[in-house]
């Protein structure tokens, strides 16, 4: 073998040693990575197809989220009821008088109710006698199946020092017996002959006169009680009285002419109370 042939053999052996021997099933890493990405993308696309939202994944935005303004509070009926401002400005006594007007307009009854000695004594020394008495009466009405009955009551202490109640009630004729029973129960039963006249229900024909009679001893009543909350009106009668008052107010203002609008408004307010 010549020197040139020997050098050629050495060069061939050197090339064979520098080239790694690969197995028959060898796949280049770059190829494996590409195949994995394709398989992952196919799987993700199948999931999007199942959800019905096949989209191309995008990078998460770095901008701050946009906050939408708060939505208005809604009620189950879609409307929010508001109480007229004119009604809110009325005093408890004025609202009580409005309840009397509503009761008269609907053919209701005037109520007078005496208290038992025990109930009267406890109420005179109570921090909130009207609340205590109204709770007892409403509970008694509930027992008679008259829950929510339209009613308004007013405390009065006579010059003789006797605490009692006056007011109005809207009840059907066939409910009057149950109303009387509930009122006696809430006020405490008066025994003997006086018990037969403990509750009086009389058809209301002159609301203004009835209110003046109820309020005649108001100053004396306030001096005798520990609390100045003298009136109670059920929610049902409050709603009726409020609606009637608002109708009267709007009617008085609507009929006024621009020339005497201010004076008409004052006249309307005086007529409403």
mmCIF file of C-alpha atoms in Angstrom:
data_model
loop_
_atom_site.group_PDB
_atom_site.id
_atom_site.type_symbol
_atom_site.label_atom_id
_atom_site.label_comp_id
_atom_site.label_asym_id
_atom_site.label_seq_id
_atom_site.Cartn_x
_atom_site.Cartn_y
_atom_site.Cartn_z
ATOM 1 C CA UNK A 1 0.000 0.000 0.000
ATOM 2 C CA UNK A 2 1.357 3.273 -1.015
ATOM 3 C CA UNK A 3 1.612 6.254 1.328
ATOM 4 C CA UNK A 4 -1.202 8.046 -0.503
ATOM 5 C CA UNK A 5 -3.587 5.099 -0.112
ATOM 6 C CA UNK A 6 -2.791 4.849 3.616
ATOM 7 C CA UNK A 7 -3.595 8.549 4.177
ATOM 8 C CA UNK A 8 -6.947 8.114 2.352
ATOM 9 C CA UNK A 9 -7.901 5.238 4.670
ATOM 10 C CA UNK A 10 -7.065 7.314 7.759
ATOM 11 C CA UNK A 11 -9.203 10.192 6.487
ATOM 12 C CA UNK A 12 -12.182 7.858 5.981
ATOM 13 C CA UNK A 13 -11.854 6.395 9.511
ATOM 14 C CA UNK A 14 -11.695 9.894 10.992
ATOM 15 C CA UNK A 15 -14.976 10.903 9.289
ATOM 16 C CA UNK A 16 -16.726 7.757 10.555
ATOM 17 C CA UNK A 17 -15.672 8.456 14.171
ATOM 18 C CA UNK A 18 -16.928 12.086 14.105
ATOM 19 C CA UNK A 19 -20.461 11.162 12.807
ATOM 20 C CA UNK A 20 -22.761 9.586 15.562
ATOM 21 C CA UNK A 21 -24.569 6.425 14.668
ATOM 22 C CA UNK A 22 -28.401 6.974 14.878
ATOM 23 C CA UNK A 23 -30.949 4.185 15.552
ATOM 24 C CA UNK A 24 -33.300 3.182 12.810
ATOM 25 C CA UNK A 25 -36.375 4.819 14.471
ATOM 26 C CA UNK A 26 -34.569 8.056 15.427
ATOM 27 C CA UNK A 27 -36.513 11.309 15.029
ATOM 28 C CA UNK A 28 -34.791 14.661 15.241
ATOM 29 C CA UNK A 29 -35.727 16.700 18.426
ATOM 30 C CA UNK A 30 -36.846 19.644 16.339
ATOM 31 C CA UNK A 31 -39.288 17.355 14.577
ATOM 32 C CA UNK A 32 -40.635 16.007 17.904
ATOM 33 C CA UNK A 33 -41.199 19.537 19.222
ATOM 34 C CA UNK A 34 -43.104 20.522 16.100
ATOM 35 C CA UNK A 35 -45.282 17.418 16.275
ATOM 36 C CA UNK A 36 -46.058 18.034 19.989
ATOM 37 C CA UNK A 37 -47.111 21.586 19.254
ATOM 38 C CA UNK A 38 -49.363 20.409 16.448
ATOM 39 C CA UNK A 39 -50.965 17.728 18.647
ATOM 40 C CA UNK A 40 -51.520 20.217 21.530
ATOM 41 C CA UNK A 41 -53.076 22.750 19.178
ATOM 42 C CA UNK A 42 -55.326 20.070 17.693
ATOM 43 C CA UNK A 43 -56.507 19.027 21.161
ATOM 44 C CA UNK A 44 -57.228 22.663 22.146
ATOM 45 C CA UNK A 45 -59.139 23.243 18.927
ATOM 46 C CA UNK A 46 -61.263 20.168 19.616
ATOM 47 C CA UNK A 47 -62.188 21.571 23.059
ATOM 48 C CA UNK A 48 -63.145 24.933 21.543
ATOM 49 C CA UNK A 49 -65.222 23.098 18.933
ATOM 50 C CA UNK A 50 -67.120 21.298 21.712
ATOM 51 C CA UNK A 51 -67.822 24.618 23.439
ATOM 52 C CA UNK A 52 -68.903 26.162 20.166
ATOM 53 C CA UNK A 53 -66.235 28.880 20.421
ATOM 54 C CA UNK A 54 -63.368 27.922 18.160
ATOM 55 C CA UNK A 55 -60.978 30.848 18.441
ATOM 56 C CA UNK A 56 -57.299 31.426 18.231
ATOM 57 C CA UNK A 57 -55.716 31.850 21.680
ATOM 58 C CA UNK A 58 -54.502 35.376 22.305
ATOM 59 C CA UNK A 59 -52.182 36.904 24.836
ATOM 60 C CA UNK A 60 -53.690 38.356 28.015
ATOM 61 C CA UNK A 61 -53.986 42.163 27.720
ATOM 62 C CA UNK A 62 -51.890 44.159 30.118
ATOM 63 C CA UNK A 63 -54.146 47.226 30.100
ATOM 64 C CA UNK A 64 -56.309 47.751 33.265
ATOM 65 C CA UNK A 65 -59.877 46.443 32.962
ATOM 66 C CA UNK A 66 -62.612 48.928 32.181
ATOM 67 C CA UNK A 67 -65.146 49.135 35.009
ATOM 68 C CA UNK A 68 -68.731 49.743 34.017
ATOM 69 C CA UNK A 69 -70.846 52.263 35.991
ATOM 70 C CA UNK A 70 -73.044 50.767 38.721
ATOM 71 C CA UNK A 71 -76.513 49.829 37.593
ATOM 72 C CA UNK A 72 -79.599 51.208 39.277
ATOM 73 C CA UNK A 73 -81.234 49.044 41.928
ATOM 74 C CA UNK A 74 -84.274 47.260 40.575
ATOM 75 C CA UNK A 75 -87.235 45.662 42.311
ATOM 76 C CA UNK A 76 -88.978 42.386 41.342
ATOM 77 C CA UNK A 77 -91.597 44.436 39.493
ATOM 78 C CA UNK A 78 -88.994 46.571 37.760
ATOM 79 C CA UNK A 79 -90.071 49.822 39.446
ATOM 80 C CA UNK A 80 -88.992 51.620 42.580
ATOM 81 C CA UNK A 81 -91.835 53.087 44.594
ATOM 82 C CA UNK A 82 -91.267 56.519 46.116
ATOM 83 C CA UNK A 83 -93.251 58.413 48.720
ATOM 84 C CA UNK A 84 -94.331 61.931 47.660
ATOM 85 C CA UNK A 85 -92.257 64.645 49.317
ATOM 86 C CA UNK A 86 -95.389 66.571 50.281
ATOM 87 C CA UNK A 87 -96.555 63.607 52.381
ATOM 88 C CA UNK A 88 -93.188 63.237 54.082
ATOM 89 C CA UNK A 89 -93.326 66.870 55.207
ATOM 90 C CA UNK A 90 -96.559 66.320 57.135
ATOM 91 C CA UNK A 91 -96.479 65.989 60.903
ATOM 92 C CA UNK A 92 -97.837 62.814 62.550
ATOM 93 C CA UNK A 93 -100.935 64.755 63.569
ATOM 94 C CA UNK A 94 -101.522 65.923 59.990
ATOM 95 C CA UNK A 95 -101.127 62.382 58.680
ATOM 96 C CA UNK A 96 -103.600 61.178 61.292
ATOM 97 C CA UNK A 97 -106.096 63.783 60.127
ATOM 98 C CA UNK A 98 -105.581 62.646 56.526
ATOM 99 C CA UNK A 99 -106.344 59.083 57.656
ATOM 100 C CA UNK A 100 -109.622 60.326 59.171
ATOM 101 C CA UNK A 101 -110.563 61.998 55.873
ATOM 102 C CA UNK A 102 -109.857 58.796 53.952
ATOM 103 C CA UNK A 103 -111.881 56.716 56.393
ATOM 104 C CA UNK A 104 -114.874 59.030 56.114
ATOM 105 C CA UNK A 105 -114.676 59.022 52.304
ATOM 106 C CA UNK A 106 -114.829 55.220 52.330
ATOM 107 C CA UNK A 107 -117.697 54.897 54.791
ATOM 108 C CA UNK A 108 -115.601 53.885 57.796
ATOM 109 C CA UNK A 109 -116.314 54.076 61.510
ATOM 110 C CA UNK A 110 -115.184 56.274 64.383
ATOM 111 C CA UNK A 111 -113.708 54.309 67.293
ATOM 112 C CA UNK A 112 -113.614 54.953 71.029
ATOM 113 C CA UNK A 113 -111.813 52.471 73.269
ATOM 114 C CA UNK A 114 -111.394 52.411 77.046
ATOM 115 C CA UNK A 115 -108.518 50.569 78.696
ATOM 116 C CA UNK A 116 -108.629 48.178 81.586
ATOM 117 C CA UNK A 117 -107.181 49.494 84.837
ATOM 118 C CA UNK A 118 -104.125 47.282 84.509
ATOM 119 C CA UNK A 119 -103.460 48.248 80.882
ATOM 120 C CA UNK A 120 -104.071 51.926 81.642
ATOM 121 C CA UNK A 121 -101.690 51.975 84.598
ATOM 122 C CA UNK A 122 -98.957 50.226 82.622
ATOM 123 C CA UNK A 123 -99.373 52.577 79.663
ATOM 124 C CA UNK A 124 -99.223 55.729 81.786
ATOM 125 C CA UNK A 125 -95.780 54.654 83.020
ATOM 126 C CA UNK A 126 -94.533 53.292 79.696
ATOM 127 C CA UNK A 127 -91.792 54.975 77.676
ATOM 128 C CA UNK A 128 -93.815 54.412 74.492
ATOM 129 C CA UNK A 129 -97.438 53.650 75.395
ATOM 130 C CA UNK A 130 -98.786 53.874 71.838
ATOM 131 C CA UNK A 131 -96.309 51.332 70.527
ATOM 132 C CA UNK A 132 -97.170 48.887 73.305
ATOM 133 C CA UNK A 133 -100.925 49.280 72.860
ATOM 134 C CA UNK A 134 -100.825 49.146 69.046
ATOM 135 C CA UNK A 135 -98.799 45.937 69.144
ATOM 136 C CA UNK A 136 -101.304 44.291 71.460
ATOM 137 C CA UNK A 137 -104.214 45.403 69.289
ATOM 138 C CA UNK A 138 -102.621 44.314 66.001
ATOM 139 C CA UNK A 139 -101.821 40.911 67.495
ATOM 140 C CA UNK A 140 -105.436 40.559 68.632
ATOM 141 C CA UNK A 141 -106.683 41.534 65.167
ATOM 142 C CA UNK A 142 -104.394 38.920 63.652
ATOM 143 C CA UNK A 143 -105.904 36.251 65.914
ATOM 144 C CA UNK A 144 -109.342 37.251 64.595
ATOM 145 C CA UNK A 145 -108.179 36.912 61.000
ATOM 146 C CA UNK A 146 -108.109 40.694 60.470
ATOM 147 C CA UNK A 147 -104.399 41.219 59.937
ATOM 148 C CA UNK A 148 -103.689 44.455 58.070
ATOM 149 C CA UNK A 149 -107.051 46.018 58.854
ATOM 150 C CA UNK A 150 -107.026 49.766 58.001
ATOM 151 C CA UNK A 151 -107.047 51.539 61.363
ATOM 152 C CA UNK A 152 -105.750 54.671 63.062
ATOM 153 C CA UNK A 153 -105.641 55.365 66.805
ATOM 154 C CA UNK A 154 -104.867 58.389 68.981
ATOM 155 C CA UNK A 155 -104.021 58.485 72.688
ATOM 156 C CA UNK A 156 -105.862 60.874 74.956
ATOM 157 C CA UNK A 157 -105.728 61.564 78.689
ATOM 158 C CA UNK A 158 -108.891 63.202 79.983
ATOM 159 C CA UNK A 159 -108.779 66.004 82.585
ATOM 160 C CA UNK A 160 -109.863 63.339 85.079
ATOM 161 C CA UNK A 161 -106.621 61.484 84.342
ATOM 162 C CA UNK A 162 -108.146 58.563 82.404
ATOM 163 C CA UNK A 163 -106.131 57.275 79.466
ATOM 164 C CA UNK A 164 -108.158 56.026 76.491
ATOM 165 C CA UNK A 165 -108.074 55.787 72.690
ATOM 166 C CA UNK A 166 -109.987 57.366 69.827
ATOM 167 C CA UNK A 167 -109.597 56.708 66.141
ATOM 168 C CA UNK A 168 -111.067 55.295 62.953
ATOM 169 C CA UNK A 169 -111.375 51.906 61.297
ATOM 170 C CA UNK A 170 -112.356 50.567 57.880
ATOM 171 C CA UNK A 171 -114.201 47.302 58.386
ATOM 172 C CA UNK A 172 -117.037 45.497 56.654
ATOM 173 C CA UNK A 173 -120.308 45.139 58.607
ATOM 174 C CA UNK A 174 -119.733 41.411 59.101
ATOM 175 C CA UNK A 175 -116.293 42.159 60.627
ATOM 176 C CA UNK A 176 -117.441 44.562 63.337
ATOM 177 C CA UNK A 177 -118.000 41.892 65.984
ATOM 178 C CA UNK A 178 -114.457 40.580 65.479
ATOM 179 C CA UNK A 179 -113.069 44.125 65.503
ATOM 180 C CA UNK A 180 -114.722 44.859 68.848
ATOM 181 C CA UNK A 181 -113.432 41.614 70.320
ATOM 182 C CA UNK A 182 -109.883 42.323 69.154
ATOM 183 C CA UNK A 183 -109.958 45.879 70.483
ATOM 184 C CA UNK A 184 -111.174 44.717 73.899
ATOM 185 C CA UNK A 185 -108.502 42.041 73.997
ATOM 186 C CA UNK A 186 -105.730 44.486 73.070
ATOM 187 C CA UNK A 187 -106.927 47.134 75.518
ATOM 188 C CA UNK A 188 -107.516 44.674 78.340
ATOM 189 C CA UNK A 189 -111.018 43.448 79.180
ATOM 190 C CA UNK A 190 -113.115 45.786 81.286
ATOM 191 C CA UNK A 191 -115.349 43.699 83.527
ATOM 192 C CA UNK A 192 -118.914 44.319 84.583
ATOM 193 C CA UNK A 193 -121.432 46.681 83.055
ATOM 194 C CA UNK A 194 -118.667 49.028 81.841
ATOM 195 C CA UNK A 195 -117.394 46.255 79.579
ATOM 196 C CA UNK A 196 -120.477 46.554 77.368
ATOM 197 C CA UNK A 197 -119.501 50.116 76.449
ATOM 198 C CA UNK A 198 -115.733 49.597 76.378
ATOM 199 C CA UNK A 199 -115.709 49.765 72.559
ATOM 200 C CA UNK A 200 -117.863 52.070 70.465
ATOM 201 C CA UNK A 201 -118.067 52.008 66.678
ATOM 202 C CA UNK A 202 -120.073 54.817 65.080
ATOM 203 C CA UNK A 203 -120.373 55.718 61.417
ATOM 204 C CA UNK A 204 -118.052 58.646 60.666
ATOM 205 C CA UNK A 205 -119.913 61.556 59.079
ATOM 206 C CA UNK A 206 -117.775 64.592 60.005
ATOM 207 C CA UNK A 207 -114.048 63.842 60.003
ATOM 208 C CA UNK A 208 -112.931 67.368 60.831
ATOM 209 C CA UNK A 209 -115.200 67.563 63.864
ATOM 210 C CA UNK A 210 -114.043 64.120 65.017
ATOM 211 C CA UNK A 211 -110.406 65.154 64.772
ATOM 212 C CA UNK A 212 -111.032 68.322 66.780
ATOM 213 C CA UNK A 213 -112.716 66.253 69.481
ATOM 214 C CA UNK A 214 -109.781 63.816 69.609
ATOM 215 C CA UNK A 215 -107.182 66.582 69.828
ATOM 216 C CA UNK A 216 -109.012 68.751 72.362
ATOM 217 C CA UNK A 217 -106.908 67.502 75.305
ATOM 218 C CA UNK A 218 -103.638 67.031 73.431
ATOM 219 C CA UNK A 219 -101.613 69.400 75.605
ATOM 220 C CA UNK A 220 -102.864 67.761 78.777
ATOM 221 C CA UNK A 221 -102.089 64.348 77.285
ATOM 222 C CA UNK A 222 -98.524 65.346 76.455
ATOM 223 C CA UNK A 223 -98.009 66.573 80.001
ATOM 224 C CA UNK A 224 -99.211 63.287 81.476
ATOM 225 C CA UNK A 225 -97.272 60.864 79.266
ATOM 226 C CA UNK A 226 -93.565 60.165 79.011
ATOM 227 C CA UNK A 227 -93.685 60.123 75.218
ATOM 228 C CA UNK A 228 -95.057 62.500 72.587
ATOM 229 C CA UNK A 229 -95.884 59.807 69.996
ATOM 230 C CA UNK A 230 -99.646 59.829 70.333
ATOM 231 C CA UNK A 231 -100.785 58.354 67.015
ATOM 232 C CA UNK A 232 -100.734 54.988 65.291
ATOM 233 C CA UNK A 233 -101.866 54.295 61.717
ATOM 234 C CA UNK A 234 -101.706 50.877 60.089
ATOM 235 C CA UNK A 235 -99.695 50.519 56.903
ATOM 236 C CA UNK A 236 -102.800 49.761 54.869
ATOM 237 C CA UNK A 237 -104.580 52.956 55.962
ATOM 238 C CA UNK A 238 -101.370 54.969 55.598
ATOM 239 C CA UNK A 239 -101.136 53.980 51.929
ATOM 240 C CA UNK A 240 -104.777 54.890 51.301
ATOM 241 C CA UNK A 241 -104.479 58.222 53.109
ATOM 242 C CA UNK A 242 -101.240 59.083 51.329
ATOM 243 C CA UNK A 243 -102.724 58.379 47.883
ATOM 244 C CA UNK A 244 -105.889 60.361 48.671
ATOM 245 C CA UNK A 245 -103.854 63.270 50.000
ATOM 246 C CA UNK A 246 -101.697 63.365 46.875
ATOM 247 C CA UNK A 247 -104.770 63.316 44.622
ATOM 248 C CA UNK A 248 -106.328 66.225 46.509
ATOM 249 C CA UNK A 249 -103.082 68.163 46.413
ATOM 250 C CA UNK A 250 -102.641 67.722 42.665
ATOM 251 C CA UNK A 251 -106.283 68.573 41.984
ATOM 252 C CA UNK A 252 -106.025 71.812 43.970
ATOM 253 C CA UNK A 253 -102.828 72.885 42.212
ATOM 254 C CA UNK A 254 -104.036 71.877 38.723
ATOM 255 C CA UNK A 255 -107.156 74.032 38.964
ATOM 256 C CA UNK A 256 -105.119 77.088 39.976
ATOM 257 C CA UNK A 257 -104.418 79.734 37.309
ATOM 258 C CA UNK A 258 -100.902 81.132 36.771
ATOM 259 C CA UNK A 259 -102.006 84.531 38.094
ATOM 260 C CA UNK A 260 -103.007 83.233 41.510
ATOM 261 C CA UNK A 261 -100.892 80.065 41.600
ATOM 262 C CA UNK A 262 -99.054 80.997 44.815
ATOM 263 C CA UNK A 263 -102.179 81.918 46.711
ATOM 264 C CA UNK A 264 -103.943 78.831 45.379
ATOM 265 C CA UNK A 265 -101.149 76.593 46.616
ATOM 266 C CA UNK A 266 -101.474 78.082 50.113
ATOM 267 C CA UNK A 267 -105.243 77.625 49.968
ATOM 268 C CA UNK A 268 -104.792 74.038 48.805
ATOM 269 C CA UNK A 269 -102.455 73.232 51.697
ATOM 270 C CA UNK A 270 -104.932 74.689 54.168
ATOM 271 C CA UNK A 271 -107.758 72.657 52.661
ATOM 272 C CA UNK A 272 -105.776 69.434 52.754
ATOM 273 C CA UNK A 273 -105.165 69.496 56.514
#
